[in-house]
Structure formats: C-alpha cells, structure tokens
Amino acid sequence: MLTLENLSKHFGGVRAVDGVTLTIREGEIFGLIGPNGSGKSTTVNLITGLYTPTTGTVTLDGWDLTAMPQHARTSRGVARTFQNIRLFGNLTVAQNLWVAQNGHEQRREHFLSRWFKPGGEHGASVDELLQFSRLYSKRDVLAGNLSFGEMRRLEMARALASNPRVLLLDEPAAGASQEDGQLLAERIRAVRDRGVTVLLIEHMMELVMGITDRIAVLNFGQKIAEGTPREIQDDPQVRAAYLGSGHDEKMERASA
Amino acid sequence: MDPYLVSVLSNIGLFSFLALSAWILLLGGEISFGQQAYFAIGAYAAGIASAVWAWPFTAAVLWGAVLGAGIGALIAWPAARFTGVHYAIATLAFAELTRAALNVFHYQRDVDGYLTGPDGANGFGDIRWVYEAGIEPGPYLAVIATLLLAVIALIGLAARLDVMAQLRMVGEDPILAAMQGVRVLRWKIGAAAAAGGLAGLGGGLYAHFATYVEPAQFSVMTGVHAVAYGLIGGLGTALGPILGVLIDIGLLESLRALAAYRMIVFGGLVAIILILRPRGLLDETLVAKVRAWARR
C-alpha cells in the first residue's frame, strides 16, 4: 500500500538516502532498522513531506504523495510520531487530539457542530482515544505538564487522531525502560489491530524482532536486506553492517 | 463621571485593541513590533473618511478596520515566511516605513472653508465628527467599551469553535501543525489580517477620541508596549493583554506619583514577569486549571 520507488535524498555530497525501493503491505507491522546515520529518519521525513526527495516517488494506495504538502499527506492517511517527542505543550491533552482531528480537512463539515460539544464533551472518537492511551483522567491537563511516559502515549494518540492509514513510529522506545518496552509492544499491536499499518523505526532489537512481520535494513542510505525477522537475523550483510566489516577476518587472525 | 477618569478608561480601552492585535500574533508564534502601523493606518483612514470625505462615523471606523486588515494580510503574505527575529525586524521596518510615509503625506481639502486633512509631520487635526454630533466623552467611552466587549466575545466564540487552539498549534510548532493537517501559511496570514483589523479599528476610534493625530504618536515604543502588554498580562486568554494595559496605563501612567518613573517601573516589571512567569500572569496553565475547575 505504501511504496517507495528509487527514493533518494542528497544533502550536498552526502547521500542520506540513496535509491531505496520498498513496499509496505496493508495491515502489517514493518520494521526499518539500520546503524546510526543510515538514513532511517530521513526516509520518514521523505514520506511525511518534511523533506522533498532528490529523486524517486512515494505512493500510498496508488496516490502519488511526492509533491503533496504535509497537510495533504495527512488527509491521505499518513501520520507519524517523532524521535524527540513533539506535542503542543500549551494545549490540553484533549485539545492535542481534538484539534488535530478537526484540523483535518475532510472533517470541515463538522466545524459548526463543535459549538454543541465544547470543552469537556469531546467527540466520541477523542474519548475513545483518551481511553485507549490511558489518558482520560488527564484530559484537561496541559500536555507540557505530563510525565515522559504520558507524553509518549499522547503523541501516539495524537498521530492516531488524524485517522491515518499508515502510522510511522520514529524510535518510540527511546528513553523507555525494558518494562515500558513490553507495554509499547502491546500498544503497537493494538494500533495494528485498529486497522492501521505500522512502519516502525527502532533501535531496540528485541522490540523490532518481536513484533514486526517484515524488516528492511538500511546502511549508508541504501537498502541492504529485506525479509522476515528470522531472515534478517541470519543475513551476513546485516551482521557486517552492525558489527563492522572485516569482523570475521580479524577474529580469524586473532585466533590463528 | 470625573473627566480624568473617563479619559484614562478611554485610553485603556483604545490601547486594548492594539494589545489584542499584538497578542493574536504572539499566539500565532510571531513577535510583531509593527502593530502601531495598523493603528496609524486605521486612525488616518477613519479620520480622512469622516473629516474630509464627510462619511458617517460608523462607516469611517469600519473603513479603517478593513484597510488595516487588508494591509495586514498583504504584508503577511511575504512576511509570514519569516520566523522569529526576522519577522520582528520585517514588521518593525514596515512600521517605520509607514511612519516615514505619513510624515510626507499631505492630503488637505477645503471643508466648510477650512483646509482639513493630514499635513505631513504637522499632523492631522479637526477629526471632529464625534464632537459635532454632540457625543460627550462619557457616551464615547461606552462606544469604545461596547466594541471592545464585542471583540472579546468574538474571540471567545473563536475559542469555542477551536479556532484559537489551531492558531496556538501553528504558533507552537508549525511543522507539527502541518502534520496534523493545519494549513500553516493560511493561518498566519489570517492571524495577521485579524490583528491588522483590530489595530485599525482601535486606531479609528482613537483618532475620533483625540481629534488630532500625528506620525510621531505611532513610534516604535508604542509597538513595543503592545507586545509587552500580552507578555505581562498573559497569553492564556484575551483578558491577558487587557490586564497588561490596565497595569501600564491604569496603574503606572495614571497614578500621578508614579508617572515620572513609568518607563523604569514598566521595564522592570516586564523583566521580572518574564523570569517568574514566562507566559504572563494569566498563562495557559492557569487558564486550563480554571477551566477544569469550572467544569466540575
């Protein structure tokens, strides 16, 4: 459903993303991994429209997103979270979700109906999202005054509020404990079960290997492998990328 | 009512329009040091309309507001692509340009045997519609207050329809706002138009209150004060900037004992409040708490 075709982004002489081709299928949890600086976040920024690609295209359900502005991609069903949490700190928890939904162009017809459900009586879908992310009791608190874990949950809820077809999670486990990681895995599965396709960018291997259906590996901006978690774990190129090439030879020399 | 009190209250009301104008832009994430230009445009446009063209007062003031909004949108169209310091400088440059243009703007026509209209740096007197219609300062204060209340009610309506929250989204994080489907540039231009219109409305009312305006009244300091009102009073509600005006004009300027030290005290106050309460006295946290409490 989400297809990247020969996607590249060059910053001067640096090829941050270099000819990546990927197809993510509807309803799967797809992992995108790679060492630091391999182009994962740049890829996300190309999909969401924060960057314009040097070459290549991004299509979702056959719609060419490549030249679309960000707000138009959102209404086509692309949503994301950020590696460093981004929320509207001076808006309440409910407003972070509620506004996000109504800022959505397809829902403009509801504009005047908001008069009848102001403040506390948010739409049913917002209430549901607040329950889903266990933030209902905090709905009138300013987002900037939440705890770190609550902010993470709110960020995912905020992304879901725009009713996406595909959700891009950029290192959602960053700063989370092992225990939080378990809860996060459940949460990501729950998102998938809502019918949202998930693209997961993550460093925590345990999480990625545990919940993804398929994985692609980037190194120096190029895709070096794609397959099931098992296939990826056994791939020699992936091992080389993570452990450093020449690893085996050095080991052999050392033991000789 | 005591004439001095009426004049102080009128000034508070008039500068509240300017403070709200700067406040709207602050919510949209921009600091403008140029809102006094729209105040001047409104004052001159409304003054010319009523004194030279003999338009009725309502039409003249409305014309000032419309012109302020239109020029605000026109300037924002390129300027909204700037952020932070660059935007502040762009607005400052525009305001100084406007003031310099008014200094050489001559548009005097014969009205009942007298030359009436803007006369460059000599200013623009005889904006006498209100006095000729026999409206005393007291009732005119009621006009100012009614219009100000109408504006606050309109902002309240906008808040209830979630318009203000979307503007705050654009102000806080335009990239995230765009991700959430908000058309950022459109909001920024809209905010600038609303801000220009508000300042223009205040300017038109001011010209008819003072009967005399001159370019020197619309200096940078006026614009800096307008921004400071919101920062002192608070960004959480429309009452914030008005509280800022009350503190400055109501307390510092009007208590005669303090008047000589006004600038010193005001500057110190801004510094202290920005340290202790970075988003003003009535900030978002306080407003959210009050709202949550009221809902109970």
Coordinates of C-alpha atoms in Angstrom, one line a residue, chain B residues 1-281:
Chain B
M1 CA -18.0 60.7 36.0
D2 CA -14.7 62.5 36.6
P3 CA -13.4 63.7 33.2
Y4 CA -9.9 62.5 34.0
L5 CA -11.2 59.0 34.9
V6 CA -13.2 58.9 31.6
S7 CA -10.1 59.8 29.6
V8 CA -7.9 57.2 31.4
L9 CA -10.6 54.5 30.9
S10 CA -10.9 55.5 27.2
N11 CA -7.2 55.2 26.7
I12 CA -7.2 51.8 28.4
G13 CA -10.0 50.7 26.0
L14 CA -8.3 52.1 22.9
F15 CA -4.9 50.6 23.6
S16 CA -6.5 47.3 24.5
F17 CA -7.3 46.9 20.7
L18 CA -3.6 47.4 20.0
A19 CA -2.6 44.9 22.8
L20 CA -5.1 42.3 21.5
S21 CA -3.7 42.8 18.0
A22 CA -0.1 42.0 19.1
W23 CA -1.5 39.2 21.3
I24 CA -3.1 37.4 18.4
L25 CA 0.3 37.4 16.6
L26 CA 2.0 36.2 19.7
L27 CA -0.4 33.2 19.7
G28 CA 0.5 32.6 16.1
G29 CA 4.1 32.4 17.1
E30 CA 5.3 35.8 15.8
I31 CA 6.5 38.9 17.6
S32 CA 5.5 42.0 15.8
F33 CA 7.0 45.3 16.6
G34 CA 4.9 46.9 13.9
Q35 CA 1.2 46.8 15.1
Q36 CA 1.3 50.6 15.7
A37 CA 1.4 51.0 11.9
Y38 CA -2.0 49.5 11.6
F39 CA -3.2 51.7 14.5
A40 CA -1.9 54.7 12.5
I41 CA -3.4 53.4 9.2
G42 CA -6.8 53.0 10.9
A43 CA -6.5 56.4 12.6
Y44 CA -5.6 58.2 9.3
A45 CA -8.1 56.3 7.1
A46 CA -11.0 56.8 9.5
G47 CA -10.1 60.4 10.1
I48 CA -9.9 61.2 6.4
A49 CA -13.2 59.4 5.8
S50 CA -15.1 61.3 8.4
A51 CA -13.4 64.7 8.4
V52 CA -12.5 65.1 4.7
W53 CA -15.0 62.9 2.9
A54 CA -17.8 63.6 5.4
W55 CA -18.6 59.9 5.8
P56 CA -20.7 58.9 8.9
F57 CA -18.7 57.7 11.9
T58 CA -19.6 54.0 11.7
A59 CA -18.6 53.8 8.0
A60 CA -15.3 55.7 8.7
V61 CA -14.2 53.5 11.6
L62 CA -15.2 50.3 9.7
W63 CA -13.2 51.5 6.7
G64 CA -10.2 52.0 9.0
A65 CA -10.5 48.4 10.3
V66 CA -11.0 47.0 6.8
L67 CA -7.9 48.8 5.5
G68 CA -5.9 47.6 8.5
A69 CA -6.9 44.0 7.9
G70 CA -6.3 44.2 4.2
I71 CA -2.8 45.7 4.5
G72 CA -2.1 43.3 7.4
A73 CA -2.8 40.3 5.1
L74 CA -0.9 41.9 2.2
I75 CA 2.2 42.4 4.4
A76 CA 1.9 38.9 6.0
W77 CA 1.8 37.2 2.6
P78 CA 5.6 37.6 2.2
A79 CA 6.4 38.3 5.9
A80 CA 4.8 35.1 7.2
R81 CA 7.6 33.1 5.6
F82 CA 9.9 34.7 8.1
T83 CA 10.1 33.5 11.7
G84 CA 11.4 34.9 15.0
V85 CA 13.8 37.8 14.8
H86 CA 13.4 38.1 11.1
Y87 CA 9.7 38.6 11.3
A88 CA 10.1 41.1 14.1
I89 CA 12.5 43.1 12.0
A90 CA 10.3 42.9 8.9
T91 CA 7.3 44.3 10.9
L92 CA 9.5 47.0 12.5
A93 CA 10.8 48.1 9.1
F94 CA 7.2 48.2 7.7
A95 CA 6.0 50.3 10.7
E96 CA 8.9 52.8 10.4
L97 CA 8.2 53.0 6.6
T98 CA 4.6 53.8 7.3
R99 CA 5.5 56.4 9.9
A100 CA 8.0 58.0 7.4
A101 CA 5.4 57.9 4.7
L102 CA 2.9 59.7 6.9
N103 CA 5.5 62.4 7.6
V104 CA 5.3 63.4 4.0
F105 CA 1.7 62.6 3.4
H106 CA -0.3 65.7 2.5
Y107 CA -4.0 65.4 1.7
Q108 CA -5.7 68.6 2.6
R109 CA -9.1 69.6 1.1
D110 CA -11.4 72.5 1.7
V111 CA -14.1 71.5 4.1
D112 CA -16.5 74.4 5.0
G113 CA -13.9 77.0 4.3
Y114 CA -11.1 75.3 6.3
L115 CA -8.2 73.2 5.0
T116 CA -8.7 69.8 6.5
G117 CA -6.7 66.6 6.3
P118 CA -3.2 65.1 7.0
D119 CA -0.5 67.7 6.7
G120 CA 2.7 65.6 6.9
A121 CA 4.7 65.9 10.1
N122 CA 2.4 68.7 11.3
G123 CA -0.2 66.0 11.9
F124 CA -3.9 65.8 11.2
G125 CA -6.3 67.8 13.3
D126 CA -10.1 68.6 13.3
I127 CA -11.3 65.0 13.3
R128 CA -14.4 66.4 15.0
W129 CA -17.3 64.1 13.9
V130 CA -17.9 62.8 17.4
Y131 CA -17.9 66.3 18.9
E132 CA -20.0 67.8 16.2
A133 CA -22.6 65.0 16.7
G134 CA -22.8 66.1 20.3
I135 CA -21.4 62.8 21.8
E136 CA -19.8 63.5 25.2
P137 CA -16.7 61.7 26.4
G138 CA -18.8 59.5 28.7
P139 CA -21.0 58.0 26.0
Y140 CA -18.0 57.8 23.7
L141 CA -16.3 55.7 26.4
A142 CA -19.4 53.5 26.3
V143 CA -18.9 53.1 22.5
I144 CA -15.3 52.0 23.0
A145 CA -16.2 49.6 25.8
T146 CA -19.1 48.1 23.7
L147 CA -16.8 47.5 20.7
L148 CA -14.1 46.0 23.0
L149 CA -16.5 43.7 24.6
A150 CA -17.8 42.7 21.2
V151 CA -14.2 41.8 20.1
I152 CA -13.6 39.8 23.3
A153 CA -16.9 38.0 22.7
L154 CA -15.8 37.2 19.2
I155 CA -12.5 35.8 20.4
G156 CA -14.4 33.7 22.9
L157 CA -16.6 32.4 20.1
A158 CA -13.5 31.6 18.1
A159 CA -12.0 29.8 21.1
R160 CA -15.2 27.8 21.5
L161 CA -15.1 26.8 17.8
D162 CA -11.5 25.7 18.3
V163 CA -10.1 28.5 16.1
M164 CA -7.8 29.8 18.8
A165 CA -6.4 26.4 19.6
Q166 CA -5.5 25.9 16.0
L167 CA -3.8 29.2 15.9
R168 CA -1.8 28.2 19.0
M169 CA -0.8 25.0 17.3
V170 CA 0.6 27.0 14.4
G171 CA 2.4 29.2 16.9
E172 CA 3.9 26.5 19.0
D173 CA 5.1 24.1 16.3
P174 CA 4.3 24.9 12.7
I175 CA 5.8 21.6 11.4
L176 CA 3.7 19.5 13.8
A177 CA 0.6 21.7 13.0
A178 CA 1.1 20.9 9.3
M179 CA 1.5 17.2 10.1
Q180 CA -1.9 17.5 11.8
G181 CA -3.5 18.8 8.7
V182 CA -3.4 22.5 9.5
R183 CA -2.6 24.9 6.7
V184 CA 0.0 26.9 8.4
L185 CA 0.6 29.8 5.9
R186 CA -3.1 30.4 5.6
W187 CA -3.4 30.7 9.4
K188 CA -0.5 33.0 9.7
I189 CA -2.0 35.4 7.0
G190 CA -5.4 35.1 8.6
A191 CA -4.0 36.0 12.0
A192 CA -2.1 39.0 10.5
A193 CA -5.3 40.2 8.9
A194 CA -7.3 39.9 12.1
A195 CA -4.5 41.6 14.0
G196 CA -4.3 44.4 11.4
G197 CA -8.1 44.8 11.5
L198 CA -8.2 45.0 15.3
A199 CA -5.4 47.6 15.4
G200 CA -7.1 49.5 12.6
L201 CA -10.4 49.6 14.5
G202 CA -8.6 50.8 17.6
G203 CA -6.8 53.5 15.5
G204 CA -10.1 54.8 14.0
L205 CA -11.7 55.1 17.4
Y206 CA -8.5 56.7 18.8
A207 CA -8.5 59.4 16.0
H208 CA -12.1 60.4 16.8
F209 CA -11.3 60.4 20.6
A210 CA -8.2 62.5 20.3
T211 CA -9.4 64.6 17.3
Y212 CA -5.7 65.1 16.4
V213 CA -3.1 62.6 15.3
E214 CA 0.4 62.9 14.1
P215 CA 3.0 60.4 12.8
A216 CA 5.2 60.8 15.9
Q217 CA 2.5 59.1 18.1
F218 CA 2.9 55.9 16.2
S219 CA 6.6 55.3 17.1
V220 CA 8.3 52.0 17.8
M221 CA 7.8 52.4 21.5
T222 CA 4.0 52.1 21.0
G223 CA 4.5 48.8 19.2
V224 CA 6.9 47.5 21.8
H225 CA 4.4 48.3 24.5
A226 CA 1.7 46.5 22.6
V227 CA 3.8 43.3 22.6
A228 CA 4.7 43.8 26.3
Y229 CA 1.0 44.0 27.3
G230 CA 0.4 40.5 26.2
L231 CA 3.6 39.2 27.8
I232 CA 2.8 40.8 31.1
G233 CA -0.9 40.1 31.2
G234 CA -0.6 36.5 29.9
L235 CA -1.0 34.6 26.7
G236 CA -3.7 32.2 28.1
T237 CA -6.7 34.3 27.5
A238 CA -7.8 37.5 25.7
L239 CA -8.1 39.1 29.1
G240 CA -4.3 38.8 29.5
P241 CA -3.3 41.7 27.2
I242 CA -6.1 43.8 28.6
L243 CA -4.7 43.2 32.1
G244 CA -1.3 44.3 30.7
V245 CA -2.9 47.6 29.5
L246 CA -4.6 48.1 32.9
I247 CA -1.3 47.7 34.7
D248 CA 0.6 50.0 32.4
I249 CA -1.9 52.8 31.7
G250 CA -4.2 52.3 34.6
L251 CA -1.6 52.0 37.3
L252 CA 1.7 53.4 36.1
E253 CA 0.7 56.2 33.8
S254 CA -2.4 57.4 35.6
L255 CA -1.2 57.4 39.2
R256 CA 0.5 60.8 39.0
A257 CA 3.0 59.9 41.7
L258 CA 4.3 57.1 39.5
A259 CA 4.1 58.8 36.1
A260 CA 7.6 60.1 36.1
Y261 CA 9.0 56.6 36.7
R262 CA 6.6 54.9 34.4
M263 CA 9.2 53.6 31.8
I264 CA 11.6 52.4 34.5
V265 CA 8.9 50.6 36.5
F266 CA 7.3 49.1 33.4
G267 CA 10.7 47.8 32.0
G268 CA 11.5 46.3 35.4
L269 CA 8.0 44.7 35.6
V270 CA 8.4 43.1 32.2
A271 CA 11.8 41.7 33.1
I272 CA 10.5 40.3 36.4
I273 CA 7.4 38.7 35.0
L274 CA 9.3 37.2 32.0
I275 CA 11.5 35.5 34.6
L276 CA 8.8 34.4 37.0
R277 CA 6.0 33.7 34.6
P278 CA 7.4 33.4 31.1
R279 CA 3.9 33.3 29.5
G280 CA 2.5 36.1 31.6
L281 CA 0.2 36.4 34.6

